[in-house]
GROMACS .gro file of C-alpha atoms in nm:
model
  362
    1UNK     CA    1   1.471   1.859   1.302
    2UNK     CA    2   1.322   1.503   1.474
    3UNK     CA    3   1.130   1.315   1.230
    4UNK     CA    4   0.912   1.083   1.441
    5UNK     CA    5   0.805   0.934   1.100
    6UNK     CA    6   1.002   0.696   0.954
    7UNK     CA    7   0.881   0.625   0.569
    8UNK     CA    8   1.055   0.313   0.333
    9UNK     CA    9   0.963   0.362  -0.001
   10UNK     CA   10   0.926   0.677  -0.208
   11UNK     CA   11   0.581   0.528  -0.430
   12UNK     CA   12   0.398   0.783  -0.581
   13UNK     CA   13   0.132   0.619  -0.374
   14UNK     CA   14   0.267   0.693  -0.055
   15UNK     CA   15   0.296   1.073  -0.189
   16UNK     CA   16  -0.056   1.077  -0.246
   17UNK     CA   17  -0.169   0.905   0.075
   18UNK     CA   18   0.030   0.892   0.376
   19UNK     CA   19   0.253   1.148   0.311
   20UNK     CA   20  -0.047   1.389   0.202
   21UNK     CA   21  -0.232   1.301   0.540
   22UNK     CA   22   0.032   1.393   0.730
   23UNK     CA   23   0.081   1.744   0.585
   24UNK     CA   24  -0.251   1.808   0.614
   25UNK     CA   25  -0.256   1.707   0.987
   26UNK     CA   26   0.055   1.892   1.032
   27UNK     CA   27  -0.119   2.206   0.964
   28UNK     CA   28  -0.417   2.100   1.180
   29UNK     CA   29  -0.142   2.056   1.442
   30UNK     CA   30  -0.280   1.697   1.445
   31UNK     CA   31   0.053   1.498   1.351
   32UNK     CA   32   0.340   1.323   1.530
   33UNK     CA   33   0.579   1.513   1.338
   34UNK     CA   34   0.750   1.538   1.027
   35UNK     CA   35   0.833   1.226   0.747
   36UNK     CA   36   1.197   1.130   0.685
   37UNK     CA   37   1.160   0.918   0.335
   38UNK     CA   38   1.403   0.630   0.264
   39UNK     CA   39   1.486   0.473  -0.072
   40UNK     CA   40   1.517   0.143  -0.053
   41UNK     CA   41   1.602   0.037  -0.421
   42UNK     CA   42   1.924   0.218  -0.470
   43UNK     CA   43   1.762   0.318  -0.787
   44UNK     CA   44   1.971   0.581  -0.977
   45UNK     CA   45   1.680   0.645  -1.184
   46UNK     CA   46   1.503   0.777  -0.905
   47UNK     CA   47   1.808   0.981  -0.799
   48UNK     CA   48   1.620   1.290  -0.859
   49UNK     CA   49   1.307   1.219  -0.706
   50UNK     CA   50   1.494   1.146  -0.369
   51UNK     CA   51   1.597   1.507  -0.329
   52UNK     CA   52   1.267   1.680  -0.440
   53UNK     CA   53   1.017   1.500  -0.213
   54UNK     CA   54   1.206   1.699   0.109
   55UNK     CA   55   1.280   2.047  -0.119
   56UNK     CA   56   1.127   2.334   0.104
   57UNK     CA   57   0.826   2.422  -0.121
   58UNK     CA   58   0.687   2.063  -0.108
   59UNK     CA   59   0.548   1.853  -0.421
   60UNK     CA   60   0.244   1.875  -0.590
   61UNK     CA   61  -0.053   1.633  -0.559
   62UNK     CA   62  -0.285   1.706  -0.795
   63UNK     CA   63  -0.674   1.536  -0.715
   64UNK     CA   64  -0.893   1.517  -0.996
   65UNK     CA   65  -1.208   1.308  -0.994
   66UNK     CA   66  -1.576   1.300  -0.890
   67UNK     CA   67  -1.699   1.404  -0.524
   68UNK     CA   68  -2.039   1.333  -0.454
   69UNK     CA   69  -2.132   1.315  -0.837
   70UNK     CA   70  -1.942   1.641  -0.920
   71UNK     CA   71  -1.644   1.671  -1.108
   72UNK     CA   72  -1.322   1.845  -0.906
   73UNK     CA   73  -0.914   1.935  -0.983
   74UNK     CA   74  -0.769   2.087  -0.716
   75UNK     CA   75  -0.372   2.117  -0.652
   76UNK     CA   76  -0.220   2.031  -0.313
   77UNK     CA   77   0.148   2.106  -0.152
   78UNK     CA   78   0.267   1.817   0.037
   79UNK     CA   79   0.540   1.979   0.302
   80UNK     CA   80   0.528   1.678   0.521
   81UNK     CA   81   0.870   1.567   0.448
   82UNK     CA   82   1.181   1.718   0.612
   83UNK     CA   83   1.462   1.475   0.492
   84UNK     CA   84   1.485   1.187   0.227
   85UNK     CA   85   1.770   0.941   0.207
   86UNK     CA   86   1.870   0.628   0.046
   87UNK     CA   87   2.003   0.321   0.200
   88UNK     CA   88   2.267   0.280  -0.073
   89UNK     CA   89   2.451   0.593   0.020
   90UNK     CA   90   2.310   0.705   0.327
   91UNK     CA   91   2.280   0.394   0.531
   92UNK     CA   92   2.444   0.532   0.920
   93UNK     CA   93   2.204   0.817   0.885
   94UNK     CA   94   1.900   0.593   0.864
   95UNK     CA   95   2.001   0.402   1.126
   96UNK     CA   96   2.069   0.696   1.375
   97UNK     CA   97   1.739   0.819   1.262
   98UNK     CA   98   1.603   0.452   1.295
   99UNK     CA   99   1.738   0.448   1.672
  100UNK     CA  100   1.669   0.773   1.792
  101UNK     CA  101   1.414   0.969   1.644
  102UNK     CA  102   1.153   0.705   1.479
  103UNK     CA  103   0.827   0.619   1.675
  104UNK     CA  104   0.615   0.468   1.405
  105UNK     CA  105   0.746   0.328   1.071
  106UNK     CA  106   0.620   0.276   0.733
  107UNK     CA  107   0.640   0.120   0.434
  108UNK     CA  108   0.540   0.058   0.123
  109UNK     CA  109   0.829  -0.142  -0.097
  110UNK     CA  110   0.618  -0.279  -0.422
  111UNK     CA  111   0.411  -0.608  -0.489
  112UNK     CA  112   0.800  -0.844  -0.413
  113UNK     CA  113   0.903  -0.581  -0.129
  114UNK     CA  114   0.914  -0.898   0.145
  115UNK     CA  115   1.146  -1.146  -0.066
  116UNK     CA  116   1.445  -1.213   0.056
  117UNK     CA  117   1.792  -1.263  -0.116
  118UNK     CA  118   2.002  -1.556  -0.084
  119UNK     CA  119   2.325  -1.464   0.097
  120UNK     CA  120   2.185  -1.135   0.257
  121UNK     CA  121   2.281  -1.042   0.589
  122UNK     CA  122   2.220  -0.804   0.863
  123UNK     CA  123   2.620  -0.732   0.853
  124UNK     CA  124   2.732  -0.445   0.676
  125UNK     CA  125   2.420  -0.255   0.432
  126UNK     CA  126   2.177  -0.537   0.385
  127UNK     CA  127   2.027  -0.577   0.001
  128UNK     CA  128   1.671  -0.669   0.048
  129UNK     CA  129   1.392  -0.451   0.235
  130UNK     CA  130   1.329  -0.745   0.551
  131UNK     CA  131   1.725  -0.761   0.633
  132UNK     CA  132   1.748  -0.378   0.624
  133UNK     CA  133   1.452  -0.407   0.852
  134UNK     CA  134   1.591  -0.625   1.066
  135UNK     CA  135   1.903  -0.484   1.117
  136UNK     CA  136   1.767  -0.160   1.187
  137UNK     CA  137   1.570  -0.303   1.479
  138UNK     CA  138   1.861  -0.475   1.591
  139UNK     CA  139   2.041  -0.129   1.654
  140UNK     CA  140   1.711   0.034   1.795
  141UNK     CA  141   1.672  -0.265   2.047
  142UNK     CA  142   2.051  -0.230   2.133
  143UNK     CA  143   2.027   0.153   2.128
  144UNK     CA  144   1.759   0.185   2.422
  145UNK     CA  145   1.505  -0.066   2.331
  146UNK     CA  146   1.242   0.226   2.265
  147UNK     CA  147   0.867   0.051   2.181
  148UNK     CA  148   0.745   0.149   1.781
  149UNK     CA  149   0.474   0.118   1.560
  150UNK     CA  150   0.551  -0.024   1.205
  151UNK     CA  151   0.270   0.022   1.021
  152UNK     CA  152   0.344  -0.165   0.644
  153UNK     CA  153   0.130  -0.029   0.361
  154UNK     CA  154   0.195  -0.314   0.148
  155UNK     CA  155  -0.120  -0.501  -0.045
  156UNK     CA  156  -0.058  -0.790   0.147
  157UNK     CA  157  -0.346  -0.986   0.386
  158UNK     CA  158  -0.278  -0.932   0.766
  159UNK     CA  159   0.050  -0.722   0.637
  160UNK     CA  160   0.200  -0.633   0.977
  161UNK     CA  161   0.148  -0.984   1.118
  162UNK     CA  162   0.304  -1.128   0.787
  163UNK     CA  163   0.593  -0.904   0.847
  164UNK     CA  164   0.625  -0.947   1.186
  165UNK     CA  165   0.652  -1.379   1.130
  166UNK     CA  166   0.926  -1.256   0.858
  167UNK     CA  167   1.105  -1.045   1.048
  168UNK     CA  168   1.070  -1.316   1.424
  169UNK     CA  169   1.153  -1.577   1.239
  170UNK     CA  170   1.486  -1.443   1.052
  171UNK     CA  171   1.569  -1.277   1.410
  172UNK     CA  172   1.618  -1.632   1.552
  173UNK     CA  173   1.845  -1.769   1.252
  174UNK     CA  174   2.060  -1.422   1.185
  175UNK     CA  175   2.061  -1.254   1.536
  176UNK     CA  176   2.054  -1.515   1.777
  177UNK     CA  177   1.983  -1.329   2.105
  178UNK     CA  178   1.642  -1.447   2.267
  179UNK     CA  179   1.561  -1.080   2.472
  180UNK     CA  180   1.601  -0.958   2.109
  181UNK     CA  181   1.359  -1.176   1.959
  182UNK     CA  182   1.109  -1.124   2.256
  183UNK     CA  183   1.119  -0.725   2.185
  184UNK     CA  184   0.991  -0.801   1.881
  185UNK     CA  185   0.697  -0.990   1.961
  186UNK     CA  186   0.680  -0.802   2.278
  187UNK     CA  187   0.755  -0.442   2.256
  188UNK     CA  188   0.707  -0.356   1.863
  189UNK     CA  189   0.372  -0.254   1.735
  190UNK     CA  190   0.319  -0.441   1.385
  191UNK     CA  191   0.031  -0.303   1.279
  192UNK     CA  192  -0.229  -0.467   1.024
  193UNK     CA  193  -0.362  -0.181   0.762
  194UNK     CA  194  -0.563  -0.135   0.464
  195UNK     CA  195  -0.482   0.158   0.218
  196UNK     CA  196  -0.683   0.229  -0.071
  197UNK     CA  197  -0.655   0.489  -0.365
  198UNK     CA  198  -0.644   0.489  -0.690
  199UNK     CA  199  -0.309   0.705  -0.760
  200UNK     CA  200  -0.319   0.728  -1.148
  201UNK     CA  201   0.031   0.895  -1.253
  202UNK     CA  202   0.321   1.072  -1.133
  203UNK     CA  203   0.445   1.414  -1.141
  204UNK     CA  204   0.823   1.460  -1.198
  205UNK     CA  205   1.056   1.513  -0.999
  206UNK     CA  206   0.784   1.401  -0.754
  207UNK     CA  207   0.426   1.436  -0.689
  208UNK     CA  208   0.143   1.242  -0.824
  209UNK     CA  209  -0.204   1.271  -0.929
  210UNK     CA  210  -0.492   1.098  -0.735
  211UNK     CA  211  -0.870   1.025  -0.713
  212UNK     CA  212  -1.043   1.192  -0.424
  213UNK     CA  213  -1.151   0.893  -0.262
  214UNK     CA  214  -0.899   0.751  -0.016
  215UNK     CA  215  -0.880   0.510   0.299
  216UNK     CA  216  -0.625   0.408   0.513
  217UNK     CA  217  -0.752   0.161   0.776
  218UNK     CA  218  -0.583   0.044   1.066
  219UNK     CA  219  -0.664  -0.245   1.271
  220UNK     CA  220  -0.674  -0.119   1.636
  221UNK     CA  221  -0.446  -0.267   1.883
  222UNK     CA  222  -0.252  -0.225   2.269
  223UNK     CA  223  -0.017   0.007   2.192
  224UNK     CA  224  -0.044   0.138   1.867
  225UNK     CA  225   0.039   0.499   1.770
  226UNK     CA  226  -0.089   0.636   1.412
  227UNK     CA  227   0.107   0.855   1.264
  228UNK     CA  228  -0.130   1.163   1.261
  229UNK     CA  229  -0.535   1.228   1.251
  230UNK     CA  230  -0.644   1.245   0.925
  231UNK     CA  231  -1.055   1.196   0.760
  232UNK     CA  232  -0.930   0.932   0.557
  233UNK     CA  233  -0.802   0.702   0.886
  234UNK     CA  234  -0.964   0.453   1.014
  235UNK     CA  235  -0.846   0.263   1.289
  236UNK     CA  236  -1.124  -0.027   1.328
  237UNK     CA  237  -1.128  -0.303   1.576
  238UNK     CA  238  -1.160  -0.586   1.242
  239UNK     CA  239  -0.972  -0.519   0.921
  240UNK     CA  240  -1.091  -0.809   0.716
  241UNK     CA  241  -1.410  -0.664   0.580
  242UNK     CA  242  -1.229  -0.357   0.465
  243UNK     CA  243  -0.905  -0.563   0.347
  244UNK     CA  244  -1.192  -0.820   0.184
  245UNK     CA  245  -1.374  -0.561   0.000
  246UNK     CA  246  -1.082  -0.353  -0.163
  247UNK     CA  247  -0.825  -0.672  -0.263
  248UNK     CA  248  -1.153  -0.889  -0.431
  249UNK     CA  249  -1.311  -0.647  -0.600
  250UNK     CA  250  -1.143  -0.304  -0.699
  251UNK     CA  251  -0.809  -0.553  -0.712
  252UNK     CA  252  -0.965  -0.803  -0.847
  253UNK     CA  253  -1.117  -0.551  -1.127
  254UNK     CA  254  -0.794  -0.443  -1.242
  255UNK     CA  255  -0.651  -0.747  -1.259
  256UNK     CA  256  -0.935  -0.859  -1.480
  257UNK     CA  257  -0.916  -0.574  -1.720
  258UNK     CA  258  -0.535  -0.628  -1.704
  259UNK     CA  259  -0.589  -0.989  -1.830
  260UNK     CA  260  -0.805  -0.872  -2.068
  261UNK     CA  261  -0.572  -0.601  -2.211
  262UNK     CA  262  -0.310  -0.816  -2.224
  263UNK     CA  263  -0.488  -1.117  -2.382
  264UNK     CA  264  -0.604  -0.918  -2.659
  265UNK     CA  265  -0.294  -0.700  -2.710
  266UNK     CA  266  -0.440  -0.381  -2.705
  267UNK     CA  267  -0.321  -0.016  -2.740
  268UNK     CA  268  -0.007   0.043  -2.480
  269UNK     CA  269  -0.170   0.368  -2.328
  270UNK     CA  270  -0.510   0.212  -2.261
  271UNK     CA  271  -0.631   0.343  -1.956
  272UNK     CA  272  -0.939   0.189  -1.710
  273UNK     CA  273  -1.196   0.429  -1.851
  274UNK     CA  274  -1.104   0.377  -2.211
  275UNK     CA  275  -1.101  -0.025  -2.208
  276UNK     CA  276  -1.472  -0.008  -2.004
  277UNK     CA  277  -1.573   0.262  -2.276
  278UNK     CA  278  -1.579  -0.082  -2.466
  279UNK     CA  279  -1.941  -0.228  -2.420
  280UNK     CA  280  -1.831  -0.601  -2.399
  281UNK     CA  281  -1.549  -0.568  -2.199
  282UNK     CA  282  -1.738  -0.353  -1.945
  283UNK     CA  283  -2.060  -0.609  -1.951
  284UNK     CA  284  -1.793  -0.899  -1.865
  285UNK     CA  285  -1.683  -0.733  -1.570
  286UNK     CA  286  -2.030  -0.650  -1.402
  287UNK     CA  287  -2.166  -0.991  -1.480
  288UNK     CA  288  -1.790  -1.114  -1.312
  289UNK     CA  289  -1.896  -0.870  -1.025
  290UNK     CA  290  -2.302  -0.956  -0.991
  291UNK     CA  291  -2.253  -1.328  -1.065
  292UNK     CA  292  -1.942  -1.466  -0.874
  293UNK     CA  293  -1.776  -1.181  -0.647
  294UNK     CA  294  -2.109  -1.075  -0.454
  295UNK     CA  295  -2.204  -1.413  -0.434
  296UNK     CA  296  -1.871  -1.506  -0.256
  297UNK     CA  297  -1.933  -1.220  -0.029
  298UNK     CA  298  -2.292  -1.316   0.058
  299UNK     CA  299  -2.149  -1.630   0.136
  300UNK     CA  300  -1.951  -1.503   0.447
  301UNK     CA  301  -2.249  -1.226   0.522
  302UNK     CA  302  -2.075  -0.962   0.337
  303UNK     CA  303  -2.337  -0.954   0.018
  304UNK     CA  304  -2.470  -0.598   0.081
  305UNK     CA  305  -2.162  -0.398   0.198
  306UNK     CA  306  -2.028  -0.553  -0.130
  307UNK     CA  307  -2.291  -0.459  -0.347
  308UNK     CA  308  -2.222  -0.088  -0.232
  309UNK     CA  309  -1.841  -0.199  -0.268
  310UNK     CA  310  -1.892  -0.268  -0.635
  311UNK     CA  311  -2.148  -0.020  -0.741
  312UNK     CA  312  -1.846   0.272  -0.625
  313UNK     CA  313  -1.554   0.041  -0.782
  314UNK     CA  314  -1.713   0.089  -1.101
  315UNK     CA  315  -1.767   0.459  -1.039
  316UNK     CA  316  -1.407   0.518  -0.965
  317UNK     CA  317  -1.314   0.294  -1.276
  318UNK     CA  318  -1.504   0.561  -1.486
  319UNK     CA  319  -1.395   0.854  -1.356
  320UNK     CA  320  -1.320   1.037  -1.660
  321UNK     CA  321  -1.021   1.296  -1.537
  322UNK     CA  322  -0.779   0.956  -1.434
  323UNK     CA  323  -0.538   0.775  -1.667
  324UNK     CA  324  -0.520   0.515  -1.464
  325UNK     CA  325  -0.292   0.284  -1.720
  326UNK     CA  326  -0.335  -0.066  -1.789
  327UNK     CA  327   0.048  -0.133  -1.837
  328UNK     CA  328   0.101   0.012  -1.487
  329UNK     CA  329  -0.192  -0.276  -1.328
  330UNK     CA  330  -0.072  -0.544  -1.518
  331UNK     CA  331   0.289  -0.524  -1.340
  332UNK     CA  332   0.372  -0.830  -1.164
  333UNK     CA  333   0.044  -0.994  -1.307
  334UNK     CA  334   0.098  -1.342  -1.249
  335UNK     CA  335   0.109  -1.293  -0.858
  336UNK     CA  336  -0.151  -1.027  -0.871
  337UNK     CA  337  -0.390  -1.323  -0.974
  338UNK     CA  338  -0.282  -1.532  -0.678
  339UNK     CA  339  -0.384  -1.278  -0.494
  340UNK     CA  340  -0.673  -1.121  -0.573
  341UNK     CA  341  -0.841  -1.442  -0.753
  342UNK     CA  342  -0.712  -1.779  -0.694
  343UNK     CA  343  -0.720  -1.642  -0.274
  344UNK     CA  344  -1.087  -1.525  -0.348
  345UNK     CA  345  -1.142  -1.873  -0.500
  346UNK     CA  346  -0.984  -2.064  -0.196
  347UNK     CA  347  -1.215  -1.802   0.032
  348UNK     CA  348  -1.509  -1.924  -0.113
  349UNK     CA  349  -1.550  -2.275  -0.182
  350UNK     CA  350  -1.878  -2.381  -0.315
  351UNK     CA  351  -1.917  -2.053  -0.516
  352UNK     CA  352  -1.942  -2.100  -0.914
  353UNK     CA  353  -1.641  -1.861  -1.033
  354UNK     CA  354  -1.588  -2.025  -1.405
  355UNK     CA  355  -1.474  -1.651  -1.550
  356UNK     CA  356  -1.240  -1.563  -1.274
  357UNK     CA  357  -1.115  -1.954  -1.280
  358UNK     CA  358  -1.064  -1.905  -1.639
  359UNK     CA  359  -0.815  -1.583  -1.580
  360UNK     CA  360  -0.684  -1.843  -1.253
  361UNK     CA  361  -0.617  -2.101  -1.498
  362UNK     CA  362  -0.798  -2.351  -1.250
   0.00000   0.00000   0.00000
C-alpha cells in the first residue's frame, strides 16, 4: 500500500489531530492517502506503541468536553495509519518510503525536536530529527527530485521557514552540492502551520483523549498540498494572528499555571481545572489576561479577536471531563517561558507586563 503521508513523531497529539483528520477524510474520500508513522526517538519504551498505531482495527480517540455549552464523550477509530516504523531499526524502509511514495511530510518531534547533535552526520542513520531530515531529502532529490510539502507541527513561530533555514543552511556545510541546495529552496514546500488542541492524556498502547475544539492552520502558499480536507483546516493567506493568539494566551496560560504549580509545590496530579477551582489562582490569571495580554494585542490591532481568544481559553481550561496535568505543561518549562512570555514581552514594548515579567525573571 502507497502512503502519500509521511508522519515523524508518534505524539499522542498527532493521534488526536492530524492523524484523526485524515481518517475522517479518508472515509469522506477527501484524503491523499494513508499515514506511514515514524519514530524518531528510538525509544524502547514506546516499542509497543509503534506497532499498535498501524494494527488493523485502528486506536481509540476518545473526545470529551463541551460543544456549544453542552457536555459530550464520544469514542473515535483512527484507521488512518497503514505502517509505522522507527528510524533505529527500520531506517532503508523510511527512506524508500521517503523517496518514492511521500508527497507531503509531517512532523511533530517535541518542544527540542530541531537541536542538533555535535558530531551528527547525514552518513550512515543520523541521531537527531534535522540530519535524519536532511538526509532523507538528500536521497529523494537524488532519487527523482519529486517536489513535497513538509508541513512541521512543531510550536515553533514561522515553523516551516525555521526549518527550512535549518535544514538550507546544514545542506551547504554537510552536502555540498549547489542544485541540491537550490531544490530545497526551490522545489520543497515548507509550509508554516498552526495546530491547536488541548490533548489531555493517552490511551495505551496508543490513542489519546482530546477536547473537541481543534485547529490546524496552514499558511497558504505556490505549491502547497494539504494532506486531506478536514473542518478543522485552515489554510489562510496570514498565519500570525492565529499563531499570535494560541502561543500568548492559551500557551502562555499554561505556562503561568505551570509556574504557579511549581512555585508552590503542589499536588503531582493537579490538573488545569483543579488549580483554577482555586479562587486566587484563577483571579491572577484573568487579571494577567485583561491587564497585560489584551493590552499587548490591542497594541498591534488584535484587542478584540483576543478578547474572544481569552474568554474560550478559559472555557477550555475549565472543561470539567479533561485532566489536562500540570506535570505534563510544565515539561521543558524554562524554554516554554522564552517562548510564550519573554517573546510576548519583546512583541510588545511599551506594554506594562510586571506579572508575566515576574514569571520572565526580567
Amino acid at each position: 500500500m502507497s502512503t502519500p503521508i509521511l508522519q515523524f513523531g508518534t505524539s499522542r497529539f498527532l493521534q488526536a489531530h492530524a492523524d484523526l483528520f485524515v481518517s475522517e477524510a479518508m472515509e469522506a474520500g477527501k484524503a491523499l492517502g494513508p499515514i506511514t508513522v515514524v519514530q524518531t526517538s528510538g525509544d524502547p519504551a514506546r516499542a509497543g506503541r509503534i506497532g499498535a498505531l498501524s494494527a488493523p482495527e485502528g486506536f481509540p480517540v476518545i473526545i470529551r468536553g463541551l460543544e456549544e455549552g453542552r457536555p459530550v464523550e464520544r469514542e473515535l477509530r483512527v484507521r488512518s495509519v497503514a505502517r509505522s516504523l522507527s528510524t533505529s531499526s527500520d531506517w532503508a524502509e523510511v527512506r524508500r518510503i521517503f523517496v518514492e511514495e511521500a508527497r507531503v511530510v509531517l512532523s511533530n518531534t517535541g518542544d527540542k525536536g530541531y537541536a542538533l547533535i555535535e558530531g551528527d552526520s547525514v552518513d550512515g542513520v543520523p541521531r537527531s530529527f534535522p540530519m535524519k531530515l536532511l538526509a532523507l531529502l538528500h536521497a529523494r532529490f537524488r532519487g527523482g527530485a519529486m517536489p513535497l510539502t513538509i508541513l512541521p507541527c512543531e510550536l515553533i513561530s514561522r515553523n516551516g521557514e525555521v526549518l527550512r533555514d535549518l535544514i538550507v543552511d546544514h545542506a551547504s556545510r554537510h552536502v555540498p552540492d549547489a542544485t541540491f541546495v537550490s531544490w530545497l529552496s526551490e522545489r520543497v514546500i515548507w509550509g508554516n502551520t498552526l495546530v491547536d488542541r488541548i490533548v489531555s492524556e493517552p490511551i495505551e498502547p496508543a490513542g489519546a483523549v482530546a477536547e473537541p475544539y481543534a485547529l490546524w492552520a496552514i499558511e497558504r502558499q505556490p505549491g502547497l498540498t494539504i494532506p486531506c480536507e478536514h473542518p478543522a483546516i485552515k489554510v489562510v493567506d496570514d498565519l500570525t494572528p492565529y499563531e499570535r493568539l494560541k502561543l500568548h494566551i492559551l500557551n502562555l496560560g499554561h505556562t503561568v499555571l505551570a509556574d504557579r504549580w511549581l512555585k508552590d509545590a503542589r499536588p503531582e496530579a493537579e490538573c488545569v481545572k483543579e488549580i483554577l477551582a482555586d479562587a486566587a489562582i484563577r483571579t491572577e490569571l484573568e487579571a494577567i489576561y485583561a491587564q497585560e495580554v489584551v493590552p499587548g494585542f490591542r497594541q498591534h490591532g488584535l484587542g478584540d479577536e483576543a478578547e474572544v481568544y481569552v474568554a474560550t481559553t478559559l472555557e477550555r481550561f475549565r472543561n470539567p471531563t479533561l485532566d489536562h496535568r500540570l506535570r505534563d505543561i510544565a515539561g521543558n518549562h524554562a524554554e516554554k517561558i522564552v517562548r510564550r512570555i519573554i517573546g510576548f514581552k519583546d512583541w510588545c514594548p511599551g506594554v506594562a507586563m510586571p506579572k508575566l515579567s515576574a514569571i520572565a525573571g526580567r
